[in-house]
XYZ file of C-alpha atoms in Angstrom:
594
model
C 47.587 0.822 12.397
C 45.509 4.079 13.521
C 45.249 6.624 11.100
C 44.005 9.375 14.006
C 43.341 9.716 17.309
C 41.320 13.140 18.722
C 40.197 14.778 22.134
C 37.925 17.506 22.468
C 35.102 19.108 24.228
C 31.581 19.007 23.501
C 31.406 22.352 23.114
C 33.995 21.730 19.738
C 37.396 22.665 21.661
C 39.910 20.705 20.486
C 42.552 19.477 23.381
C 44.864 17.367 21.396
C 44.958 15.558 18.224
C 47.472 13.383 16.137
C 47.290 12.565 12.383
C 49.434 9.109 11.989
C 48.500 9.233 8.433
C 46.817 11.603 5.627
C 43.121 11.774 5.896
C 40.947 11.504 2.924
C 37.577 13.771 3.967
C 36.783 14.859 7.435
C 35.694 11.214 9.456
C 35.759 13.504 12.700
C 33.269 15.891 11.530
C 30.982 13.527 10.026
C 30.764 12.026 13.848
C 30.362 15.076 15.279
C 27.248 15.775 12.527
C 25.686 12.106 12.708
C 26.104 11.003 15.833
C 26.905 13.840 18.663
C 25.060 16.458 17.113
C 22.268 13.396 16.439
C 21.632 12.224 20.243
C 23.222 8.800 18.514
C 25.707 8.429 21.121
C 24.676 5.161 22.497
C 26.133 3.570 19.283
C 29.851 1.529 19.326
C 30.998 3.029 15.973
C 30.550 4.880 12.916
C 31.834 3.437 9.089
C 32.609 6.822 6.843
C 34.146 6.080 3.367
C 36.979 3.517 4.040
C 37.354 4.472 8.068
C 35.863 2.973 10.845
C 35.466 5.139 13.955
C 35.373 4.554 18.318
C 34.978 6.746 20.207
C 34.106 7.186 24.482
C 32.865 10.150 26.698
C 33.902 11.174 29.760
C 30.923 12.908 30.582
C 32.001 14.457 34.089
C 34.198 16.563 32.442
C 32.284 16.437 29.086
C 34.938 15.516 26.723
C 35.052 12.771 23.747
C 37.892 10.972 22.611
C 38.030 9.249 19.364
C 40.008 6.949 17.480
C 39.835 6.109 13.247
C 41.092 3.684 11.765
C 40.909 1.436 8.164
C 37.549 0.050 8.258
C 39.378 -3.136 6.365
C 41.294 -3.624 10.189
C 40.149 -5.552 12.737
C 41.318 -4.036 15.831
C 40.603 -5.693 19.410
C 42.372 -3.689 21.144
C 40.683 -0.215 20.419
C 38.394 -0.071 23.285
C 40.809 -0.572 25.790
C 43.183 2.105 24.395
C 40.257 4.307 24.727
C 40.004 3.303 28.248
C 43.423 4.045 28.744
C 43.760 7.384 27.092
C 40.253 8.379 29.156
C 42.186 7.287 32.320
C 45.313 9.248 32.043
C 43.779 12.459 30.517
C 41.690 12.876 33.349
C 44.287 11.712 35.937
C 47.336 14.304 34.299
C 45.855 17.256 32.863
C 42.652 17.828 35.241
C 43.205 21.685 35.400
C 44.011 21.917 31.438
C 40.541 20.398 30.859
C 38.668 22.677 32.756
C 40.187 25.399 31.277
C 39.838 24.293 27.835
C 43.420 24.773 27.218
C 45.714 22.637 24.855
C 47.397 19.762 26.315
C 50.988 18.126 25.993
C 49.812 14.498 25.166
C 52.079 13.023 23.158
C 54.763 11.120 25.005
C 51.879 9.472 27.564
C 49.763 8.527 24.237
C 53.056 6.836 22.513
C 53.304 5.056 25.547
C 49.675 3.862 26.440
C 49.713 2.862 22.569
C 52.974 0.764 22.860
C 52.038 -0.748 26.156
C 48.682 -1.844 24.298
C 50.192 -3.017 21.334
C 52.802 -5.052 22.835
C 49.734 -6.261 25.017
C 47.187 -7.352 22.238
C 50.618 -9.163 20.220
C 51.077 -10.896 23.291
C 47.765 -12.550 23.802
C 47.597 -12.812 20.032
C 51.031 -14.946 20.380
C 50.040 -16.980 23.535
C 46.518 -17.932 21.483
C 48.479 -19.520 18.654
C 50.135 -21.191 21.270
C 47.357 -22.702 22.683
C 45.831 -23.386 19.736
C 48.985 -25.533 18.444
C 49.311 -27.487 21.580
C 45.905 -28.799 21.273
C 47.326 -30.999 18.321
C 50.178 -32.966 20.536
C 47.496 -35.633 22.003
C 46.995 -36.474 17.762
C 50.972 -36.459 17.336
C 51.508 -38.554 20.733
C 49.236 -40.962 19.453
C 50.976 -41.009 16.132
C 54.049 -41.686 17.955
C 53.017 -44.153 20.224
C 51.813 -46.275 17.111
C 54.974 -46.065 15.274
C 56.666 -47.079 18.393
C 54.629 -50.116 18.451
C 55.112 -51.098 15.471
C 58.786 -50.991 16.024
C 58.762 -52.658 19.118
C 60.020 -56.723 19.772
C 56.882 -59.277 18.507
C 56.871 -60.924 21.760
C 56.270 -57.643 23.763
C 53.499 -57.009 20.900
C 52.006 -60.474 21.272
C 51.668 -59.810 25.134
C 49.986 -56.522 24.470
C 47.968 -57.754 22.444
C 46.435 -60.227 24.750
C 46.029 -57.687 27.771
C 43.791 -55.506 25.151
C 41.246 -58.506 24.419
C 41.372 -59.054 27.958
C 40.230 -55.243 28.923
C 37.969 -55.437 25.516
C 35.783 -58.274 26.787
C 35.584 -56.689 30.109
C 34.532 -53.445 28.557
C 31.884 -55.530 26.264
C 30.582 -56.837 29.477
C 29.753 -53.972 31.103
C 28.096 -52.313 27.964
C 25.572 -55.433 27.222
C 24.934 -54.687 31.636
C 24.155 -51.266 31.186
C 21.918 -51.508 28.060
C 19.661 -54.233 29.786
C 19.052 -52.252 32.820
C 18.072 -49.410 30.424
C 15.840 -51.253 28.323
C 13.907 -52.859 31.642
C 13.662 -49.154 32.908
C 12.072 -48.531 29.695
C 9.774 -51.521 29.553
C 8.151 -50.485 33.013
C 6.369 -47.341 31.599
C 3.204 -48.370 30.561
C 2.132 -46.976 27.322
C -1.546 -46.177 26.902
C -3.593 -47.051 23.980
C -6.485 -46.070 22.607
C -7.696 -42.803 21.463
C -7.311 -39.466 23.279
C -10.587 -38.083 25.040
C -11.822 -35.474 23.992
C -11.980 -32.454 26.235
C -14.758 -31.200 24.179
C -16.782 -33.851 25.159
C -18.684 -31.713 28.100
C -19.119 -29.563 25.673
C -20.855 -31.236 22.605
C -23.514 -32.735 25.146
C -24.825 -29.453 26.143
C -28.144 -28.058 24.453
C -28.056 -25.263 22.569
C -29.000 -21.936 24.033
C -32.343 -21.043 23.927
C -32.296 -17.668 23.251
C -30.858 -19.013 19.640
C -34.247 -20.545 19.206
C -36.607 -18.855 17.088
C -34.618 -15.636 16.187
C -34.745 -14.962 12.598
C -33.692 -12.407 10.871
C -36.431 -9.698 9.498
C -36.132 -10.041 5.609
C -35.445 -7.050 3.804
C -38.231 -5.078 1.504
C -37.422 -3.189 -1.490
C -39.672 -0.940 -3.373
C -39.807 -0.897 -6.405
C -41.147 1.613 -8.765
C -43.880 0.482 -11.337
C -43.611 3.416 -13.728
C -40.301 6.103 -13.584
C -41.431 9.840 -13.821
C -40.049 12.152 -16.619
C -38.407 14.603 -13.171
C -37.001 10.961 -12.447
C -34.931 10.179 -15.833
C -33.723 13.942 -15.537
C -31.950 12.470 -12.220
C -30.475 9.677 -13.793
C -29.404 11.623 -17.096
C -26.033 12.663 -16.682
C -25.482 12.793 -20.745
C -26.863 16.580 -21.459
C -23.556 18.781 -21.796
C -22.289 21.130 -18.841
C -22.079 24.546 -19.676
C -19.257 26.653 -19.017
C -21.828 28.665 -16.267
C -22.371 25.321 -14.487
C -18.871 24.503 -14.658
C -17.833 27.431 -13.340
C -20.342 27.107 -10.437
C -19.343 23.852 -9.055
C -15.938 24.779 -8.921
C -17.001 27.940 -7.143
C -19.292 25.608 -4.675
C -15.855 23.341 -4.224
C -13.250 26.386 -3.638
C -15.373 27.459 -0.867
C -15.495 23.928 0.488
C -12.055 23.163 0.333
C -10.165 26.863 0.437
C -10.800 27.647 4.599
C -9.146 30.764 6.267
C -5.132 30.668 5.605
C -3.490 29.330 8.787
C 0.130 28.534 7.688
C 2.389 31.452 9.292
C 5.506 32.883 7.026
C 7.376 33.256 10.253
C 9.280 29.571 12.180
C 9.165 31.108 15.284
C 5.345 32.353 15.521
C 4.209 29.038 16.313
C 6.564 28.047 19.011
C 6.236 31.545 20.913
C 1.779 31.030 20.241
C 2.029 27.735 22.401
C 4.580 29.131 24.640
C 2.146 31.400 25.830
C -0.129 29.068 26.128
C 1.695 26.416 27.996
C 1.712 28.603 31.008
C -1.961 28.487 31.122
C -2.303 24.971 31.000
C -0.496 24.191 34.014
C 1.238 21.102 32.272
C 4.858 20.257 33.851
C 6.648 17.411 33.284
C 6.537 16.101 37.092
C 2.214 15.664 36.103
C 3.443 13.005 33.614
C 3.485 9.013 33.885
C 7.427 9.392 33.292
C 8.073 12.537 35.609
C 5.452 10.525 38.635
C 8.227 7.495 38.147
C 11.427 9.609 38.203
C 10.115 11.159 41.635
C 10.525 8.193 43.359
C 14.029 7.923 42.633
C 16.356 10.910 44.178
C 19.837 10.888 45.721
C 23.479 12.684 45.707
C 26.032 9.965 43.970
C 27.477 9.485 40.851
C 24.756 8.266 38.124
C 26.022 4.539 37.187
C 23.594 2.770 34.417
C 22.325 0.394 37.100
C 20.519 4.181 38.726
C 19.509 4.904 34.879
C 18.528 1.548 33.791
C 14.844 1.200 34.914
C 14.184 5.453 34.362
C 15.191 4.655 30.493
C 12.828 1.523 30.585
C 10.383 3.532 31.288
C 11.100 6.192 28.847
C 11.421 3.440 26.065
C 8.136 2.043 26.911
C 6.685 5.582 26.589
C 7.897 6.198 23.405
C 7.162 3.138 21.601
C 3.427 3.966 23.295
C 3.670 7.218 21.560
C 4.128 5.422 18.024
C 8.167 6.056 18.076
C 9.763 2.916 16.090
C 11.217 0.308 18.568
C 14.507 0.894 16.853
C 14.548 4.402 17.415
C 13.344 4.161 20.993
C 16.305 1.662 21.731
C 18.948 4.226 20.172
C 17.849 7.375 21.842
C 17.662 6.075 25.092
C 20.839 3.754 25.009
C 22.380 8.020 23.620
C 20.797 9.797 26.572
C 21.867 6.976 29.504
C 25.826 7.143 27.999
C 25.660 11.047 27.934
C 24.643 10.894 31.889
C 26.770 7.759 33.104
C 29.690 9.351 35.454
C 27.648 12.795 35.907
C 27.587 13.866 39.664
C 24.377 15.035 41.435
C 24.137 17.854 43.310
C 22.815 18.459 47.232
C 19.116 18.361 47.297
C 19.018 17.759 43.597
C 16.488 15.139 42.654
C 17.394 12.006 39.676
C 14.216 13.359 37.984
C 15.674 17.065 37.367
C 18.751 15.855 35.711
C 16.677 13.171 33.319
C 14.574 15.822 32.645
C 16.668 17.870 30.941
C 18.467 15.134 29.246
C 14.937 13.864 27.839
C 13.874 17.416 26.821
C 17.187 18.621 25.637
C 17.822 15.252 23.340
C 14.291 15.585 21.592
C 14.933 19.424 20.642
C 17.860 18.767 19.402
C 16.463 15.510 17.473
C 13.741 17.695 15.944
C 15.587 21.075 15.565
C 15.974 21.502 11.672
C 19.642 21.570 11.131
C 19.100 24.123 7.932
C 16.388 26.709 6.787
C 12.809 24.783 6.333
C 11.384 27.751 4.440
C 10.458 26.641 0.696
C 9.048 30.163 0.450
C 12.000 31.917 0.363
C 14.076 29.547 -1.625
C 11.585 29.569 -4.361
C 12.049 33.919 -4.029
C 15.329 33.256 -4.469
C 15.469 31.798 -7.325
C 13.322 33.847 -8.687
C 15.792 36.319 -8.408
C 18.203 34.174 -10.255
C 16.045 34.013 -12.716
C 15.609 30.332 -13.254
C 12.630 28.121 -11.880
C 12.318 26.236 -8.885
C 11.228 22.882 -8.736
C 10.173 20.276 -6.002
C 9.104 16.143 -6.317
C 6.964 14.297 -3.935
C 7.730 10.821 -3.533
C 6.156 8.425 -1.339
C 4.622 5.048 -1.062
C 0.822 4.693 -2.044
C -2.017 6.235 -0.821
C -0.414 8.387 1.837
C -1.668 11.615 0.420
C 1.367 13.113 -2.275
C -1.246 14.828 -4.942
C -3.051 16.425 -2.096
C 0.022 17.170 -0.048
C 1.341 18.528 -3.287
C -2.018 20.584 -3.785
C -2.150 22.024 -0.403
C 2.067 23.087 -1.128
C 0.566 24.863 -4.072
C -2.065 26.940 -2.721
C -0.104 28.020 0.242
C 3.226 29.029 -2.599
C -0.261 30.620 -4.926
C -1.664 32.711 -2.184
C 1.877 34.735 -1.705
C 2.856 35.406 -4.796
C 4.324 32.628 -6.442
C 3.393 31.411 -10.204
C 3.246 27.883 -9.623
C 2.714 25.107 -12.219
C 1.854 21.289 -11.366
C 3.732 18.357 -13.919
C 1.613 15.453 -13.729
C 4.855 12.732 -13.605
C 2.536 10.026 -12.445
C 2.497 7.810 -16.171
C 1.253 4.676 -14.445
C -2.061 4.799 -12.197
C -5.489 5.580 -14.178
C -6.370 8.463 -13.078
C -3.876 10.119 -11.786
C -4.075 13.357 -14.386
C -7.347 13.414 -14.036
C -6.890 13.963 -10.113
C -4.209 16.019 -10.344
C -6.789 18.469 -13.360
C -9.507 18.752 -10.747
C -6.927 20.105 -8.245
C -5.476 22.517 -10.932
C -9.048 24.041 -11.786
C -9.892 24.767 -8.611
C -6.226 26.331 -7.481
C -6.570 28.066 -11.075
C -3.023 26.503 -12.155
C -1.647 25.344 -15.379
C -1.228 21.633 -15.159
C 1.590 19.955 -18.021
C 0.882 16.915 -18.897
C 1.720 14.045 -21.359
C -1.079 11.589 -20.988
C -0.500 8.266 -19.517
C 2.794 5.681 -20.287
C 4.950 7.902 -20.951
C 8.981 8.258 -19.304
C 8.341 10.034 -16.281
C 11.585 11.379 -16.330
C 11.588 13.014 -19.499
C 8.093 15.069 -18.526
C 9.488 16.440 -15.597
C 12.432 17.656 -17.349
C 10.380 18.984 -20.196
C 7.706 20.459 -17.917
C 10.869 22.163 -15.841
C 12.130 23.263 -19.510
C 8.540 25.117 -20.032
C 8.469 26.358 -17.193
C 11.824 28.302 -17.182
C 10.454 29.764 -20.673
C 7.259 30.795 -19.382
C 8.447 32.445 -16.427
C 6.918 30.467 -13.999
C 8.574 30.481 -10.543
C 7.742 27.059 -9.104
C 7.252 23.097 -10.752
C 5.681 20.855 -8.201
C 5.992 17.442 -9.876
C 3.653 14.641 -8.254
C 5.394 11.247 -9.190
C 3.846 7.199 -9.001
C 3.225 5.742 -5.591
C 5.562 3.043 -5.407
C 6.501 0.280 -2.812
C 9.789 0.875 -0.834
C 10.845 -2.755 -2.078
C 9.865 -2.447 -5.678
C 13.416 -2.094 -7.666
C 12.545 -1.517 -11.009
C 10.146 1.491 -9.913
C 12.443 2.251 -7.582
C 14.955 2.607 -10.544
C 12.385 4.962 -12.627
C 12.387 7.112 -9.384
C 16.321 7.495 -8.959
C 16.279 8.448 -12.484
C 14.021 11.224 -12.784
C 15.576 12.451 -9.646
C 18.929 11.826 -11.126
C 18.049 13.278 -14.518
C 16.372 16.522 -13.712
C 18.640 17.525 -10.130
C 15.286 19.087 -8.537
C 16.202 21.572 -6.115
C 13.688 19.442 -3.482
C 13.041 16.154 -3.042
C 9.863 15.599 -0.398
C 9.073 12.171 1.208
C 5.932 12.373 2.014
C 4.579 10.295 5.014
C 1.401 9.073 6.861
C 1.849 9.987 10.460
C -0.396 6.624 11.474
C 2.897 4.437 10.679
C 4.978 2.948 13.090
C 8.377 0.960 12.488
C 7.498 0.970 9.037
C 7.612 4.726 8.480
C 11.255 4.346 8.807
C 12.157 1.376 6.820
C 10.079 3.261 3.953
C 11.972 6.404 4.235
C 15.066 4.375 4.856
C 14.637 2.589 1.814
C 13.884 5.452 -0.650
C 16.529 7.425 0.656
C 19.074 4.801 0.062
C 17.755 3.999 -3.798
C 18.270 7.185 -4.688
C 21.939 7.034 -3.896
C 21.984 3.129 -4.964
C 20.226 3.555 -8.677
C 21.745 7.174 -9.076
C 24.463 7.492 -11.713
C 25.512 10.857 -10.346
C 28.621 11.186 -8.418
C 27.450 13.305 -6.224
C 23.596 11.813 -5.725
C 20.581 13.226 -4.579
C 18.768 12.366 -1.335
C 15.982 13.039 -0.265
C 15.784 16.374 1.271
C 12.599 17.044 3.251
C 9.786 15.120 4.698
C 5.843 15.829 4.253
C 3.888 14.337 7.319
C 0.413 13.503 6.471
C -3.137 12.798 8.711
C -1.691 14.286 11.416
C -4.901 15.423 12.746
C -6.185 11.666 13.187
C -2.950 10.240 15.967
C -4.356 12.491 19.026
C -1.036 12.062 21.286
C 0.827 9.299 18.882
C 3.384 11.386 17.157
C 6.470 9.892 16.941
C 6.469 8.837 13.437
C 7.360 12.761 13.249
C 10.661 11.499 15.950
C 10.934 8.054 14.094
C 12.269 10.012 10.560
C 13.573 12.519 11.638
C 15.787 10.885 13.965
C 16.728 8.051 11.323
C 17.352 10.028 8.481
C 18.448 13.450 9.444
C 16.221 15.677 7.276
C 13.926 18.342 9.108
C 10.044 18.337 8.849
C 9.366 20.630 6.251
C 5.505 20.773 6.237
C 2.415 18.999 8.182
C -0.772 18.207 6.694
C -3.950 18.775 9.599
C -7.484 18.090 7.388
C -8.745 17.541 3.764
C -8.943 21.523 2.695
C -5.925 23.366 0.973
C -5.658 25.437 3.666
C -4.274 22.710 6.620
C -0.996 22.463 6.338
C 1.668 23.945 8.686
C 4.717 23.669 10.340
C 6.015 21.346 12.915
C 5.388 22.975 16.324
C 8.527 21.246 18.282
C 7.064 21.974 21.867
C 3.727 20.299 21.210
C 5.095 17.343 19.990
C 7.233 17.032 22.890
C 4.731 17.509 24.932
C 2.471 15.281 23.857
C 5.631 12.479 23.903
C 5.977 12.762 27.539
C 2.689 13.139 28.115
C-alpha cells in the first residue's frame, strides 16, 4: 500500500530509502521545498498530485522520516509505523546517524511494516466483529418470537396472562410517577403581570442641567453682492492652456513628486546599513516583552511541549499583535515547537537562548527570497535577448497598483531602461486618464485603447509594439477586482494566460490583516483555476504598499510571504516616485519581536 518510505538529515543526507512502486514527480522534494524549507513543519501532511505524504522528526539527532502513499488510501496505521521506524533507527544505527553514513535498513523496516500490517488487519477484523454481534439481541428476539409461536396454546394462554398481570402493574406505577411530577410542578408559583422595568430609576431623573440652555451658534455666510472682473478670472477655467503653462505645472509636479533616489541596486546594502546600526541602538532580544518572558523560564532537561507550550503562547500572541494573520501565527509556532520537542539543553544554558534562535532563525528563513528579487537585471537581460520584458500588477481595489506601477517605472527610467506603461484597466472611468498624468510627468509613452475594450488583447498588442519599437520594459496596470469576483477573476487569468508575462506582481496594502492572505490566496489560485495553460502562471512577486503608515505592525509582509511562497519584491514608503525599496529582513524582524 506505500509507494515510498525515506530517511534523511536535515542537512539533505539521505540514510536510506525504498521505492515500493514507480514515482510520478518528486513528492519528497516538493516537502522538502514547501514545508521544511517553509518553517511548515507543525503540519500532519502534505497532498502533491495523487500522493499524500507523513512524515516525523527526530529532532535530537535532526533527522526526518517520511512515508507517501495514494492520496485515494486511507491509512490508519501510518503514524504508528512512523513511530516505529523513529524508534528502531535511533535504537540500531546510533553511530551511522551521527556520521551521516548509509544504513542497512531493510530487513528491520520489512519487519516493523509486517508487524503493523498484521496489527491494523487485526483490529480492522475484531471491529467487524463487534460490529456484527451487536445485531444478535434483534435475531434473539426474532427467535424467541418464532418459538412462541410454535409453542403448546395452553403454555401461550398462561403467558399471556402473567404479561397483563406485569402490564397493569407497570401502568400503575407510571400514572404514580406522573402525579407526583405534575404536583411538583403545580407548587411553583408563576408570576403575572408585567416585568418592571429597570429603567424605571432612570426615566424619573431630571435632565442635566448643563443641557439647559446650550444652543448651538448658527452659522454666517457672506455673501458677495457684486463679483469683481479679478473674481470671474478665478472661476474661469475655460481659456485654453498653453503648451508653456503646461509644461510648467508638470515641472512644479516633478519636483513635488521626484525626491532624491533612495532605492539601492545592491540586496545586501540595506541589510549591512542597519547592521551597523543595530549595534548602536543597544536593542537585544532579552529587552523585548517575549525575551523578559523566556527569562523566567531556564533549566537543563529535555524540551517536552508542556516546557514550550506557554513560550509559543506568548510568541503567538505577539505576532497576531504585530498584524501577522491568526492562521499564520498558529502554523509557525505549532513548526518551531515540533522542530525543538526532544532537543537537549545544555549546562548553564538558559530556555530563552535556544527559543531565540529558533524564533530568529524560522523568520529569516520565512522571509529569505528563495530566487533573485532583482527586476533590474532581468529586464537587462532580456534586453540582451533582444525581446521585451513585461510585468502586470494585479490587486484588489484601491491598494495603490497605478502608483506602485509608477514608482516601478521611474526607478527602471532613472537606470537606463526604455519603459512603456499599457493602460489594461478597460473598466473604471478614469483609469487612462490617471495612468496619462503619471506618463507626462515620468516622460513615458503610455498605449492605450480607450475604455471597454478586451483587456487581454491590449496587453498583448501593447507587448507586440513594444518588441517593434525597441522598448525594453511593458508595465501593464490591470482593473482592481475583488478576490471573490469570478467572472473578473476569469478576465484576469486570461490576460495572464494569453500574453505569459514574464512577472506577475500582487500588489498589497500592508494595513491588512487575515485578509491580506485570503486575497493573495485567492488570486493566486484563479490563475491556476481559470488558466487553460498546462503549465499555468502564478503569481510571482508581491508589491507591499503604505508601509510607512503600520509603525511596528508588519506582518502582513510575514502573513504572504509565509502563505504563498513568493519573495517581497518591492516596498512602497510615501506618495513620491522616489519611495520605494526593498524589504530590509532585519528590521522587520526586529520590529516583530519588538
Amino acid at each position: 500500500m506505500l509507494d515510498h518510505v525515506s530517511i534523511f538529515s536535515q542537512s539533505g543526507t539521505v540514510l536510506w530509502s525504498r521505492s515500493l512502486c514507480q514515482l510520478r514527480g518528486n513528492p519528497v522534494d516538493e516537502l522538502v521545498k514547501t514545508v521544511l524549507l517553509e518553517e511548515r513543519t507543525g503540519r500532519k501532511e502534505l497532498n502533491y498530485d495523487a500522493y499524500q505524504m507523513r512524515w516525523t522528526l527526530e529532532n535530537k539527532l535532526n533527522l526526518v522520516l517520511v512515508v507517501v502513499y495514494q492520496k485515494v488510501l486511507q491509512l490508519l496505521y501510518v503514524d504508528e509505523l512512523l513511530e516505529r521506524l523513529k524508534q528502531e533507527v535511533v535504537a540500531s544505527f546510533i553511530d551511522e546517524i551521527r556520521a551521516r553514513a548509509p544504513i542497512a535498513f531493510d530487513d528491520a523496516f520489512d519487519r516493523i511494516l509486517r508487524d503493523v500490517e498484521t496489527s491494523y488487519m487485526k483490529g480492522k477484523h475484531m471491529n467487524t466483529t463487534t460490529t456484527s454481534t451487536r445485531a444478535l439481541p434483534t435475531s434473539k428476539k426474532n427467535g424467541a418470537a418464532r418459538a412462541d409461536a410454535s409453542s403448546d396454546p395452553a403454555d401461550k394462554e398462561k403467558d399471556d396472562s402473567e404479561g397483563v398481570t406485569s402490564s397493569a402493574d407497570e401502568l400503575d406505577r407510571l400514572k404514580h410517577d406522573m402525579a407526583r411530577l405534575g404536583s411538583s410542578k403545580s407548587t411553583k408559583t408563576m408570576r403575572t403581570g408585567p416585568r418592571p422595568s429597570k429603567f424605571k430609576k432612570n426615566a424619573d431623573k431630571p435632565a442635566d442641567d448643563k443641557n439647559k440652555g446650550t444652543k448651538k451658534p448658527a452659522l454666517s455666510y457672506t455673501i458677495k453682492d457684486k463679483i469683481s472682473a479679478k473674481d470671474m478670472a478665478k472661476l474661469d477655467q475655460s481659456k485654453p492652456v498653453t503648451a508653456d503653462d503646461e509644461q510648467a505645472m508638470l515641472d512644479t509636479k516633478r519636483r513635488e513628486n521626484i525626491g532624491a533616489d533612495t532605492m539601492s541596486d545592491d540586496e545586501n546594502e540595506s541589510e549591512s546599513e542597519q547592521s551597523g546600526t543595530d549595534g548602536s541602538s543597544g536593542w537585544s532580544f532579552g529587552q523585548t516583552r517575549l525575551g523578559d518572558f523566556l527569562q523566567k523560564v531556564s533549566g537543563n532537561k529535555m524540551l517536552t511541549r508542556d516546557d514550550l507550550a506557554p513560550v509559543m503562547d506568548q510568541f503567538r500572541q505577539t505576532l497576531i499583535a504585530k498584524n501577522v494573520a491568526t492562521e499564520v501565527a498558529e502554523e509557525l509556532c505549532e513548526s518551531v515547537m515540533t522542530t525543538m520537542i526532544g532537543k537537549r539543553l545544555e549546562s548553564f544554558t538558559r530556555i530563552q537562548t535556544v527559543v531565540q534562535k529558533a524564533l530568529e532563525t524560522a523568520l529569516l528563513r520565512i522571509l529569505t527570497p528563495k530566487k533573485s528579487t532583482d527586476v533590474l537585471r532581468e529586464v537587462l537581460a532580456a534586453r540582451e535577448a533582444g525581446r521585451c520584458y513585461s510585468i502586470v500588477f494585479v490587486g484588489v481595489n484601491g491598494v495603490g497598483k497605478s502608483t506602485s506601477l509608477s514608482k516601478v517605472c521611474y526607478y527602471l527610467k532613472s537606470r537606463g531602461v526604455k519603459v512603456m506603461i499599457a493602460a489594461c484597466d478597460t473598466f473604471r472611468s478614469g483609469a487612462v486618464e490617471q495612468l496619462n498624468q503619471h506618463c507626462k510627468v515620468l516622460d513615458v509613452p503610455l498605449f492605450e485603447r480607450g475604455y471597454a475594450k478586451d483587456p487581454a488583447a491590449v496587453a498583448r498588442d501593447a507587448v507586440a509594439y513594444g518588441n517593434d519599437n525597441g522598448f525594453d520594459c511593458v508595465l501593464i496596470d490591470t482593473a482592481g477586482r475583488m478576490q471573490n469576483n469570478e467572472p473578473l477573476m476569469r478576465a484576469l487569468a486570461k490576460l495572464v494566460s494569453v500574453n505569459n508575462p514574464d512577472l506577475v506582481l500582487f500588489v498589497g496594502e500592508a494595513l491588512v490583516g487575515n485578509d491580506g492572505i485570503d486575497q493573495l490566496s485567492l488570486f493566486d489560485r484563479a490563475l491556476v483555476d481559470y488558466s487553460d495553460r498546462q503549465d499555468p502562471r502564478r503569481v510571482d512577486g508581491i508589491v507591499i504598499t503604505k508601509f510607512d503608515t503600520i509603525d511596528d505592525k508588519v506582518g502582513a509582509a510575514v502573513s504572504m510571504v509565509y502563505k504563498t511562497g513568493q519573495p517581497i519584491m518591492f516596498v512602497g514608503t510615501g506618495q513620491k516616485y522616489t519611495n520605494l525599496t526593498k524589504l530590509n529582513i532585519k528590521t522587520v524582524m526586529r520590529s516583530l519581536l519588538s
